Short mmCIF file of C-alpha atoms in Angstrom, two decimals:
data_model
loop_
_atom_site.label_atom_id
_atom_site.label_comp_id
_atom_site.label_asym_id
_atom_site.label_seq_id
_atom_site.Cartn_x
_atom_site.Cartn_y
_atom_site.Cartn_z
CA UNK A 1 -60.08 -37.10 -12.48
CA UNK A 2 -60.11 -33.99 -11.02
CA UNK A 3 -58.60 -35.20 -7.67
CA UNK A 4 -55.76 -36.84 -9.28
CA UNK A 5 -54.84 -33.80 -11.26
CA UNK A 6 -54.80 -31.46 -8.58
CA UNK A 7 -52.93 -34.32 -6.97
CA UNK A 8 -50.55 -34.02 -9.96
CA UNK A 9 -50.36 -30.68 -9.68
CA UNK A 10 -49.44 -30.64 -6.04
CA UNK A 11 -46.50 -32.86 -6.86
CA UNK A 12 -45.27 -30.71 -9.90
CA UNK A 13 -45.60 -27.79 -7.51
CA UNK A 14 -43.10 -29.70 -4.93
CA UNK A 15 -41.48 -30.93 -7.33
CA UNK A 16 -40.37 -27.56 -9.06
CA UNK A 17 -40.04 -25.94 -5.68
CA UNK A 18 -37.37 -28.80 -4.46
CA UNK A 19 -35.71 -27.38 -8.33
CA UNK A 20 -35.77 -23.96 -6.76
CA UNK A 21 -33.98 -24.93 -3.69
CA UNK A 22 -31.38 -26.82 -5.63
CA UNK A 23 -30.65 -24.12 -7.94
CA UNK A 24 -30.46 -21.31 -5.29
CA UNK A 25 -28.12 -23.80 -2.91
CA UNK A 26 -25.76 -24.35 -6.20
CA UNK A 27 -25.91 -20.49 -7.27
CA UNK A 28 -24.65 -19.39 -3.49
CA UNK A 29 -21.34 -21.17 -3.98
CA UNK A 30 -20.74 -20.00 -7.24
CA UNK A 31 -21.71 -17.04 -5.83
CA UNK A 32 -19.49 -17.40 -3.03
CA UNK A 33 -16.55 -18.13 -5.21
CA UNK A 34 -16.79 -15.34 -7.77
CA UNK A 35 -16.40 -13.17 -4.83
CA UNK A 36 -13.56 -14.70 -3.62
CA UNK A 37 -12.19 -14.85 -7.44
CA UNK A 38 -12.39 -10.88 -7.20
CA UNK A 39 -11.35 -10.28 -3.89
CA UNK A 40 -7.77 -12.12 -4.87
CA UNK A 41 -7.75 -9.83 -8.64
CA UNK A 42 -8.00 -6.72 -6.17
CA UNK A 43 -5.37 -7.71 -3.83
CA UNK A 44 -2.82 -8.85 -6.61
CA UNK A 45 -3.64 -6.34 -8.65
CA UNK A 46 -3.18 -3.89 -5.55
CA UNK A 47 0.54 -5.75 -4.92
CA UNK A 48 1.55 -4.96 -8.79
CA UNK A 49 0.82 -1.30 -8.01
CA UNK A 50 3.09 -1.24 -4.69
CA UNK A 51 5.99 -2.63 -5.93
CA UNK A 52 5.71 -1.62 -9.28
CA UNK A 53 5.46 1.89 -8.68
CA UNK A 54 7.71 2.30 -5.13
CA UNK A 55 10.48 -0.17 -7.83
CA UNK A 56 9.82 2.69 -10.19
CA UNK A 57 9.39 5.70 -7.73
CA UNK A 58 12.86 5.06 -6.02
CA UNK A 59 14.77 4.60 -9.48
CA UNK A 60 13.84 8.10 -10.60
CA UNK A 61 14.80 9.28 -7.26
CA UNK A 62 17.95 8.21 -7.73
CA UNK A 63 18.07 9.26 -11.20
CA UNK A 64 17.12 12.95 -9.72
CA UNK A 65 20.15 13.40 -7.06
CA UNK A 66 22.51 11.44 -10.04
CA UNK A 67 22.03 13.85 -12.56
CA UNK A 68 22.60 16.97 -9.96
CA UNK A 69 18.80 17.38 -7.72
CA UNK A 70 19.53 18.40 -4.66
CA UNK A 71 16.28 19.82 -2.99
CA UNK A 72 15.32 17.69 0.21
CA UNK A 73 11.50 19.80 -0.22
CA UNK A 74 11.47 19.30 -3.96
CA UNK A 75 12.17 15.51 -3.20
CA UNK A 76 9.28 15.30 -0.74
CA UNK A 77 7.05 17.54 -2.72
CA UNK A 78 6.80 15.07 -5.60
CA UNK A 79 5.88 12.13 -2.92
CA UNK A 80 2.45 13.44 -2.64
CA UNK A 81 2.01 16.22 -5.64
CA UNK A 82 0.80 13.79 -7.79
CA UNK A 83 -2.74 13.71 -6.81
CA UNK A 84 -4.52 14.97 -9.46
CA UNK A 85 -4.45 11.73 -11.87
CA UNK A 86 -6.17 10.06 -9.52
CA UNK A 87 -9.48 12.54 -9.43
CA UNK A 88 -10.96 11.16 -12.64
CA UNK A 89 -11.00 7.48 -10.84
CA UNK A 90 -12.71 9.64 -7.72
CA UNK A 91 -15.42 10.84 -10.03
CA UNK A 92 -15.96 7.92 -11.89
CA UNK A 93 -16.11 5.72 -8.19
CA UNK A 94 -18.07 8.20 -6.97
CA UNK A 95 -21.04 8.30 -9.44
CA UNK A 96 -24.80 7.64 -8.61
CA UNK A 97 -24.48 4.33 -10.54
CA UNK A 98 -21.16 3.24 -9.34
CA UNK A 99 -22.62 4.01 -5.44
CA UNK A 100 -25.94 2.23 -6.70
CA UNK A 101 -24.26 -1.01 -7.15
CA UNK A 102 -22.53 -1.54 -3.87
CA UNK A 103 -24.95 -3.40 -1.20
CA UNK A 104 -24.55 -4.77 2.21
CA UNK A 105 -22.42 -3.02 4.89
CA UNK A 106 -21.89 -0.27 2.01
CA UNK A 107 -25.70 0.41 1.98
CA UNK A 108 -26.33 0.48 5.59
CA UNK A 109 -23.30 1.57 7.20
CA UNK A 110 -23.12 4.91 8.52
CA UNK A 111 -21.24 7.92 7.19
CA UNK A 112 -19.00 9.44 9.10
CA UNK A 113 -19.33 13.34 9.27
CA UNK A 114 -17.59 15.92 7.50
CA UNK A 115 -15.64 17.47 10.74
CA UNK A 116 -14.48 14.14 11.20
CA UNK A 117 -13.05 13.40 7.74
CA UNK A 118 -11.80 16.86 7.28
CA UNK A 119 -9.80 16.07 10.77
CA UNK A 120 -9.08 12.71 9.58
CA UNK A 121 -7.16 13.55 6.20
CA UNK A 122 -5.75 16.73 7.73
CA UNK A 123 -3.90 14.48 10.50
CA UNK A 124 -2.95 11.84 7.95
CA UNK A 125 -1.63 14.55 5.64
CA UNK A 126 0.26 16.21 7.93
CA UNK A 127 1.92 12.47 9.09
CA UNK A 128 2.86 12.00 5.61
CA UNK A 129 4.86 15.35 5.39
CA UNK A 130 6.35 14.56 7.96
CA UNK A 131 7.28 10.97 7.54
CA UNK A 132 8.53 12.16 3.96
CA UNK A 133 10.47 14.67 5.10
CA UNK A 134 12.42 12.53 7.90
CA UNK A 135 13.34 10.18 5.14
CA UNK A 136 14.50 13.00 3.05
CA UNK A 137 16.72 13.90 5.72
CA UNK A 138 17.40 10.00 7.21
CA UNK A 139 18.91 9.99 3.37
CA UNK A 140 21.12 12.94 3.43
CA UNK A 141 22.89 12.38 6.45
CA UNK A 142 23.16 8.72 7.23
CA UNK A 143 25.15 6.22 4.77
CA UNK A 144 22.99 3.96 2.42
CA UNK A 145 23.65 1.02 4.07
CA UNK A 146 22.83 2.18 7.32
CA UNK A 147 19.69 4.05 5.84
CA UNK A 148 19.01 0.87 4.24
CA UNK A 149 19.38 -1.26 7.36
CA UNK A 150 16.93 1.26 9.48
CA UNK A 151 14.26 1.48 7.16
CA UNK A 152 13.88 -2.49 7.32
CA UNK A 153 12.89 -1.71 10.87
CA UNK A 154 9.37 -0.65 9.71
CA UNK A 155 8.60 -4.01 10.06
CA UNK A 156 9.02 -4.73 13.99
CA UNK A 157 7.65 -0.76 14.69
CA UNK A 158 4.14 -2.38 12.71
CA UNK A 159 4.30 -5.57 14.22
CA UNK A 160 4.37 -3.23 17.87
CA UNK A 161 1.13 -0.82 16.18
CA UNK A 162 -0.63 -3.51 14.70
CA UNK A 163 -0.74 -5.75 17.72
CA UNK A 164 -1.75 -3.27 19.89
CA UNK A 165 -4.14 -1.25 17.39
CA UNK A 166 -5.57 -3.50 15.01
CA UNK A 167 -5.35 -7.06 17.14
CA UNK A 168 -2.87 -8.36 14.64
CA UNK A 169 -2.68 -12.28 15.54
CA UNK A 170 0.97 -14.02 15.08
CA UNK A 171 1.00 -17.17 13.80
CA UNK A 172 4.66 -19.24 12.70
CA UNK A 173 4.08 -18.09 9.05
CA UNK A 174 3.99 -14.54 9.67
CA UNK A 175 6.67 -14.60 12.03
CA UNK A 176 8.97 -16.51 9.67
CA UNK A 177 7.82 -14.06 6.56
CA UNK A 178 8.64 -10.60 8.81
CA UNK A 179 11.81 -12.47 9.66
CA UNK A 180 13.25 -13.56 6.06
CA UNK A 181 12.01 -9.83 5.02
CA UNK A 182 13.97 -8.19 7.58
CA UNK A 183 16.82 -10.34 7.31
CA UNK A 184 16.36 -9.82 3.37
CA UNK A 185 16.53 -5.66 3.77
CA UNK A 186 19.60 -6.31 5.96
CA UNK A 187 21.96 -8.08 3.56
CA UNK A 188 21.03 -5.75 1.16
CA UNK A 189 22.09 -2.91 3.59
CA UNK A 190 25.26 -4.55 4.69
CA UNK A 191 25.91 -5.09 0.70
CA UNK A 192 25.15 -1.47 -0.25
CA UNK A 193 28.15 1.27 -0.74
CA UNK A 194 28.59 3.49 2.25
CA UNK A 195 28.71 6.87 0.29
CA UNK A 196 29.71 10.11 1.97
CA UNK A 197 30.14 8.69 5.19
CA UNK A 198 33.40 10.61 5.37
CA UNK A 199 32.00 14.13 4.59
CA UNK A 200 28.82 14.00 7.16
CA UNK A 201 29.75 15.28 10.60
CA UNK A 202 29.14 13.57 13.56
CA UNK A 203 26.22 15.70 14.84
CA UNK A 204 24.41 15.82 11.47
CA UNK A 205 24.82 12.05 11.75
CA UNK A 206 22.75 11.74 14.89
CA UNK A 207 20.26 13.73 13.17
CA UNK A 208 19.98 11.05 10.46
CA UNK A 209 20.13 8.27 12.22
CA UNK A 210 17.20 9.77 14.39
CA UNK A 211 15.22 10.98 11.68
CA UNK A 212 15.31 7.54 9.80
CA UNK A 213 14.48 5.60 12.98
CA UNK A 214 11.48 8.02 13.28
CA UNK A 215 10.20 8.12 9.72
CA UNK A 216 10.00 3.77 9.73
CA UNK A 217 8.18 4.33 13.03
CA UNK A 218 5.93 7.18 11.97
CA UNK A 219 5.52 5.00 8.40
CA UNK A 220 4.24 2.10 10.52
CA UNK A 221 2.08 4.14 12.40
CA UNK A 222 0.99 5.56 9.41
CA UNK A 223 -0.72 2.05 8.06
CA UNK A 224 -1.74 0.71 11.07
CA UNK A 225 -4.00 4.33 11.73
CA UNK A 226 -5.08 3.42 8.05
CA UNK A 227 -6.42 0.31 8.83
CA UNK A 228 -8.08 1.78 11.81
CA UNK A 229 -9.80 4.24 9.66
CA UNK A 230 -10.96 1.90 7.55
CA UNK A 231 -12.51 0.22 10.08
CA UNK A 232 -13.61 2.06 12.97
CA UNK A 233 -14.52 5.66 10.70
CA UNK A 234 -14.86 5.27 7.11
CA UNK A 235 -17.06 1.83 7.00
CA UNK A 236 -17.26 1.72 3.34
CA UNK A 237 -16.11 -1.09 1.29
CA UNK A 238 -15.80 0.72 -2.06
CA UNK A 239 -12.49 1.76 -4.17
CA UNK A 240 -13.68 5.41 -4.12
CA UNK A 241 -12.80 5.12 -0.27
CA UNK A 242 -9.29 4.25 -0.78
CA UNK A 243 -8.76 7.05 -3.32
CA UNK A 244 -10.34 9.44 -0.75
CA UNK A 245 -7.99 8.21 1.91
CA UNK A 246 -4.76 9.05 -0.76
CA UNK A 247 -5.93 12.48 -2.63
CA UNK A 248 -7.19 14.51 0.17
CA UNK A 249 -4.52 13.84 2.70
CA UNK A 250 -2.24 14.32 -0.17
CA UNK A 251 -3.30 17.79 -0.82
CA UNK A 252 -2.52 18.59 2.84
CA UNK A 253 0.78 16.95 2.37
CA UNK A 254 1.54 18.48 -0.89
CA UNK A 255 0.44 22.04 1.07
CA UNK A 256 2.41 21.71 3.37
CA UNK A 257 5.71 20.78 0.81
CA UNK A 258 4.76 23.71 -0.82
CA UNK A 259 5.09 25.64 2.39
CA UNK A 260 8.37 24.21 3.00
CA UNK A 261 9.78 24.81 0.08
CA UNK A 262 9.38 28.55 0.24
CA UNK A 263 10.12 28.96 4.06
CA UNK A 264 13.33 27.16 3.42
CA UNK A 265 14.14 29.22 0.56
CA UNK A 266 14.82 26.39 -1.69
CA UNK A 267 12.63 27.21 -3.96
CA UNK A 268 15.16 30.37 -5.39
CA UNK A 269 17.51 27.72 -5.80
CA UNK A 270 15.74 25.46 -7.82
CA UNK A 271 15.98 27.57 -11.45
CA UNK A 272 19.52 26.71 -11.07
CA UNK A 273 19.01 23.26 -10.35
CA UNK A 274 17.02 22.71 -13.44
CA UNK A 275 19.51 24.60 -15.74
CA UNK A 276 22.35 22.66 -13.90
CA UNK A 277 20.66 19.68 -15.03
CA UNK A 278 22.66 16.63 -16.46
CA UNK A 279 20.47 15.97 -18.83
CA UNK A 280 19.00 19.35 -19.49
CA UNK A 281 15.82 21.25 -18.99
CA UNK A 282 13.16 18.49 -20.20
CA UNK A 283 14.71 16.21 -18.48
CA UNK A 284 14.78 17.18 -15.25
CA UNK A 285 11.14 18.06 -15.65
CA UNK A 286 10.31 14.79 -16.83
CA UNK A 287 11.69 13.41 -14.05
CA UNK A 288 9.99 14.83 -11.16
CA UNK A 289 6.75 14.08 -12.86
CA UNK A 290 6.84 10.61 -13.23
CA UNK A 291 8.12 10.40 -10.12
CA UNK A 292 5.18 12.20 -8.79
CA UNK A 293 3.30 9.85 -10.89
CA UNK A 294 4.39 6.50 -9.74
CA UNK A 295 4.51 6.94 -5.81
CA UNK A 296 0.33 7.58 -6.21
CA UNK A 297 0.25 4.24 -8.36
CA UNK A 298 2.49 3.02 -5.23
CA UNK A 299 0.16 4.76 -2.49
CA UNK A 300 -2.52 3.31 -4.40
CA UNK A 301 -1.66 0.07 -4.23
CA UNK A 302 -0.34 0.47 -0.27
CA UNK A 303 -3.71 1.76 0.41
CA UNK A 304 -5.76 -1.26 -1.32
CA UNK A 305 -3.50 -3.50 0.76
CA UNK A 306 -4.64 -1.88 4.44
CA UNK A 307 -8.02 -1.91 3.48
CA UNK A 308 -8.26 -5.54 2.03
CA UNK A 309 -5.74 -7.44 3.96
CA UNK A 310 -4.01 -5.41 7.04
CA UNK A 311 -1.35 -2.92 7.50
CA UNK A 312 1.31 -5.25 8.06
CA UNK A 313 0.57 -7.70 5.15
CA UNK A 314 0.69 -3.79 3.04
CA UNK A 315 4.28 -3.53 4.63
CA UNK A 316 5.59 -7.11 3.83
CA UNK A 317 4.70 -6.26 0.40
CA UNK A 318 6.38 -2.79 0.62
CA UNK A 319 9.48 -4.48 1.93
CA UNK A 320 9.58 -7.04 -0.71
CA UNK A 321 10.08 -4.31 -3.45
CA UNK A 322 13.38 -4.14 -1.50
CA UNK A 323 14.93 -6.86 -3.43
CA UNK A 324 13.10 -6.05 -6.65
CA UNK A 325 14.55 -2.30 -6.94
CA UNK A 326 18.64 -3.76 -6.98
CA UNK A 327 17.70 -5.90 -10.41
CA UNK A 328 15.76 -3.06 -11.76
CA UNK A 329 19.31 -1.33 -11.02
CA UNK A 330 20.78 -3.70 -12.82
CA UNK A 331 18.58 -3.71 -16.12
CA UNK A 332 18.54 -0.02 -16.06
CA UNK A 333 21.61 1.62 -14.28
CA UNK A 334 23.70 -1.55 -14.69
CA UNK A 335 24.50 -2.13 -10.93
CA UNK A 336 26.63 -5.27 -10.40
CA UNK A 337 24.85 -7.88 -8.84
CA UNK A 338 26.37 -10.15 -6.82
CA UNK A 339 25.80 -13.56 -4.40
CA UNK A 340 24.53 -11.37 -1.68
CA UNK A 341 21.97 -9.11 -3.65
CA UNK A 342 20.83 -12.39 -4.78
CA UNK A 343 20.13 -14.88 -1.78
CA UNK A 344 18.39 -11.48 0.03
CA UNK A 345 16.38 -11.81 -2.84
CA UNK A 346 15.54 -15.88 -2.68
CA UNK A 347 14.43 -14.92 1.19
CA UNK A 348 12.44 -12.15 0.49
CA UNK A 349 10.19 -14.33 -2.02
CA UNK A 350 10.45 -17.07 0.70
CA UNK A 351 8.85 -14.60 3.38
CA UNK A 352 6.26 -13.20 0.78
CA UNK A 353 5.09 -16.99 -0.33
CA UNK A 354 4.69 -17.69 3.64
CA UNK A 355 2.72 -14.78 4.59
CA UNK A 356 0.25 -15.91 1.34
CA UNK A 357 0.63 -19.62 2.70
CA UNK A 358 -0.63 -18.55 5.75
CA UNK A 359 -3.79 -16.00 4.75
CA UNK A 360 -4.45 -19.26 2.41
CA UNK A 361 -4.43 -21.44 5.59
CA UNK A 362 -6.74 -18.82 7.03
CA UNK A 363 -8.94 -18.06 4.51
CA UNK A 364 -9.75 -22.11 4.24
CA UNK A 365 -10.86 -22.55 7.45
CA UNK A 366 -13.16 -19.45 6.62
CA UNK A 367 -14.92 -21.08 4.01
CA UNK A 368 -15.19 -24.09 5.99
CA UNK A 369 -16.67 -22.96 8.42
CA UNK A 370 -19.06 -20.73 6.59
CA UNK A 371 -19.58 -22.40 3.17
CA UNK A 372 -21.05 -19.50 1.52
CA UNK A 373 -18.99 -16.89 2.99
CA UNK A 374 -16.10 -15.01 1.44
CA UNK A 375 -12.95 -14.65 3.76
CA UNK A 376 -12.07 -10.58 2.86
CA UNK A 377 -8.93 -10.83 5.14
CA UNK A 378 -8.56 -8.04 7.31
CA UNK A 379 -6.17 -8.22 9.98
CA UNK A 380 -8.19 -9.80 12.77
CA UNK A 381 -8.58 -12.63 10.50
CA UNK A 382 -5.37 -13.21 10.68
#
C-alpha cells in the first residue's frame, strides 16, 4: 500500500509539474502579446501627439503673423518655451516606484554620466535654436510654395543621416511611402499662394532659400542624432527618458531665444506688437501660449517616435501632418480646397499605410522567429 501511494504520488507530482509547464508556455504568449498590445498604444498614441499638435502648432502660427506678429525671435521663442508643462510628467516618471517597475535592459543598463548628458542636451539645444531660427527666416524671405516645396526635402536629407547613422534598411515599402510623402508636400507647394514674392529682394532671397534648405537638413540631422542617443548614450527604455531628451535641451533652446531676442532688439518692439494686436491684448497672449503649448505635445510625440520606431518613420509621420494642416484650414480659416489639396492628401495616407504595411511585414517575421519575443521596432529592424 505504501509503495503504490508513493507511486501515486510520484505521478500526481509529474503530473502537476507537466500543469506547470503548460501554464507557464501559455502565459509567455499572452505575455508576449500584451507587450506588443502596448508597444502599438505608445506608438499611436505618440502619432496623435505629432500631428495633432504640429496641425495645431502651425495654425496659431499663422494666426500670429495674420493678426499683425511680426517677431522672427518671438516666433522661435515659443517653439521651445513651453517646457514647463511637461515637468510634472518628469517627476511623476521619475519616481522611486515608477523607476521600480521597469526591468530588463532598464535595470542593468548603464547610466551615462552627467558631463555627458549636460553636453548632450546642450548640443541638441543649441541645434534646435538654430534649426528654428533658419525656418523662421526660410519663412520670411522665400515664397510659401517654395518654402513649402523645400521643407518636404527633410525627407531625402534623413534618408542620407539615417542610412549612414542609424543603418536604416530600404525596403520597396519605405521607398514608395518617402516617395508618395514627398510627392504629397510637393503638390501642396506647387498649389500654395506665392505671397510677397514681389517685395523680397533678390539677395534676401538667397538667404531664404539657403536657410530653409539648411533648417530640413539640420531637422533631419536633428532625429537621426536622437535616435543615436537613444541608443548608443541614454540606454533607458522609460518615458521619463524621452521627456528628458525634450525639457532640458529645450531650456538651452529657449536660453538661447531669450538671448536673441534682446541682442536683436526685438524685444522693445514687442509692447507695440501686442497693443497693435488684431484681436487685442488677451489675444495675442493667448496665442503665443498655446502655441508654446502644442509644439511640446508635438515634440513629444516626435520624440516617442525616434525612440520606439526610428527617426525616419518620426519624419514620415511629421510629413503626413502636411496634408492634415490645409483641411484644418479649411474648418477653421475657411481655405478653399480644391482637386489638388485633395489627391496630395489620398497619397500622403497611401505612403503612411505603406510604411505601417511594411513595419507589420517586419514585425511578423519577428515573432516568428522568436515566438515569445516582442518586435519594439527600432530602425535596424527595419
Amino acid at each position: 500500500m505504501e509503495e503504490d501511494q508513493s507511486g501515486v504520488e510520484l505521478q500526481t507530482g509529474v503530473h502537476s509539474r507537466d500543469q506547470d509547464k503548460e501554464v507557464s508556455s501559455s502565459n509567455r504568449p499572452r505575455s508576449s502579446r500584451f507587450k506588443h498590445y502596448k508597444w502599438w498604444i505608445r506608438v499611436i498614441s505618440y502619432i496623435v501627439f505629432l500631428i495633432a499638435g504640429q496641425s495645431a502648432a502651425t495654425l496659431l502660427g499663422r494666426l500670429y503673423y495674420d493678426k499683425g506678429g511680426n517677431s522672427k525671435w518671438m516666433a522661435t521663442f515659443v517653439q521651445s518655451a513651453g517646457f514647463p508643462i511637461l515637468l510634472p510628467l518628469l517627476f511623476y516618471f521619475s519616481s522611486p516606484f515608477t523607476k521600480s517597475s521597469h526591468v530588463g535592459v532598464t535595470s542593468i543598463a548603464r547610466q551615462p554620466t552627467v558631463p555627458t548628458l549636460v553636453m548632450l542636451y546642450f548640443g541638441f539645444g543649441l541645434l534646435l535654436t538654430g534649426d528654428n531660427m533658419m525656418y523662421s527666416y526660410g519663412l520670411l524671405y522665400v515664397p510659401v510654395s517654395t518654402y513649402s516645396l523645400l521643407c518636404a526635402t527633410q525627407l531625402a536629407f534623413n534618408s542620407v543621416f539615417s542610412f549612414f547613422l542609424n543603418s536604416q534598411k530600404f525596403t520597396p515599402f519605405i521607398l514608395n511611402s518617402v516617395i508618395l510623402l514627398t510627392i504629397s508636400a510637393a503638390l501642396l507647394a506647387v498649389n500654395s499662394d506665392s505671397e510677397n514674392a514681389s517685395t523680397v529682394s533678390k539677395g534676401k532671397y538667397v538667404i531664404g532659400f539657403l536657410c530653409t534648405i539648411g533648417a530640413s537638413a539640420a531637422y533631419s540631422l536633428y532625429l537621426s542624432l536622437l535616435q543615436l542617443s537613444f541608443e548608443k548614450v541614454i540606454k533607458r527604455e522609460t518615458f521619463s527618458a524621452v521627456l528628458d531628451m525634450q525639457i532640458y535641451p529645450s531650456f538651452v533652446a529657449t536660453c538661447g531665444c531669450v538671448v536673441g531676442l534682446f541682442a536683436s532688439g526685438e524685444w522693445r518692439t514687442l509692447s507695440k506688437e501686442m497693443e497693435g494686436y488684431e484681436e487685442g491684448k488677451v489675444s495675442y497672449l493667448m496665442t503665443l501660449i498655446f502655441t508654446a503649448v502644442t509644439w511640446q505635445i508635438s515634440s513629444i510625440g516626435l520624440l516617442g517616435l525616434v525612440f520606439e520606431v526610428s527617426s525616419l518613420f518620426s519624419n514620415v509621420i511629421s510629413t503626413l501632418s502636411l496634408p492634415v494642416i490645409p483641411i484644418l484650414a479649411v474648418i477653421f480659416f475657411h481655405d478653399k480646397m480644391d482637386g489638388v489639396k485633395g489627391m496630395a492628401m489620398v497619397l500622403a495616407i497611401w505612403g503612411f499605410i505603406s510604411y505601417i504595411y511594411q513595419h507589420y511585414l517586419d514585425d511578423s517575421k519577428s515573432k516568428k522567429a522568436n515566438p515569445n519575443e516582442v518586435s519594439l521596432g527600432h530602425a535596424n529592424q527595419v
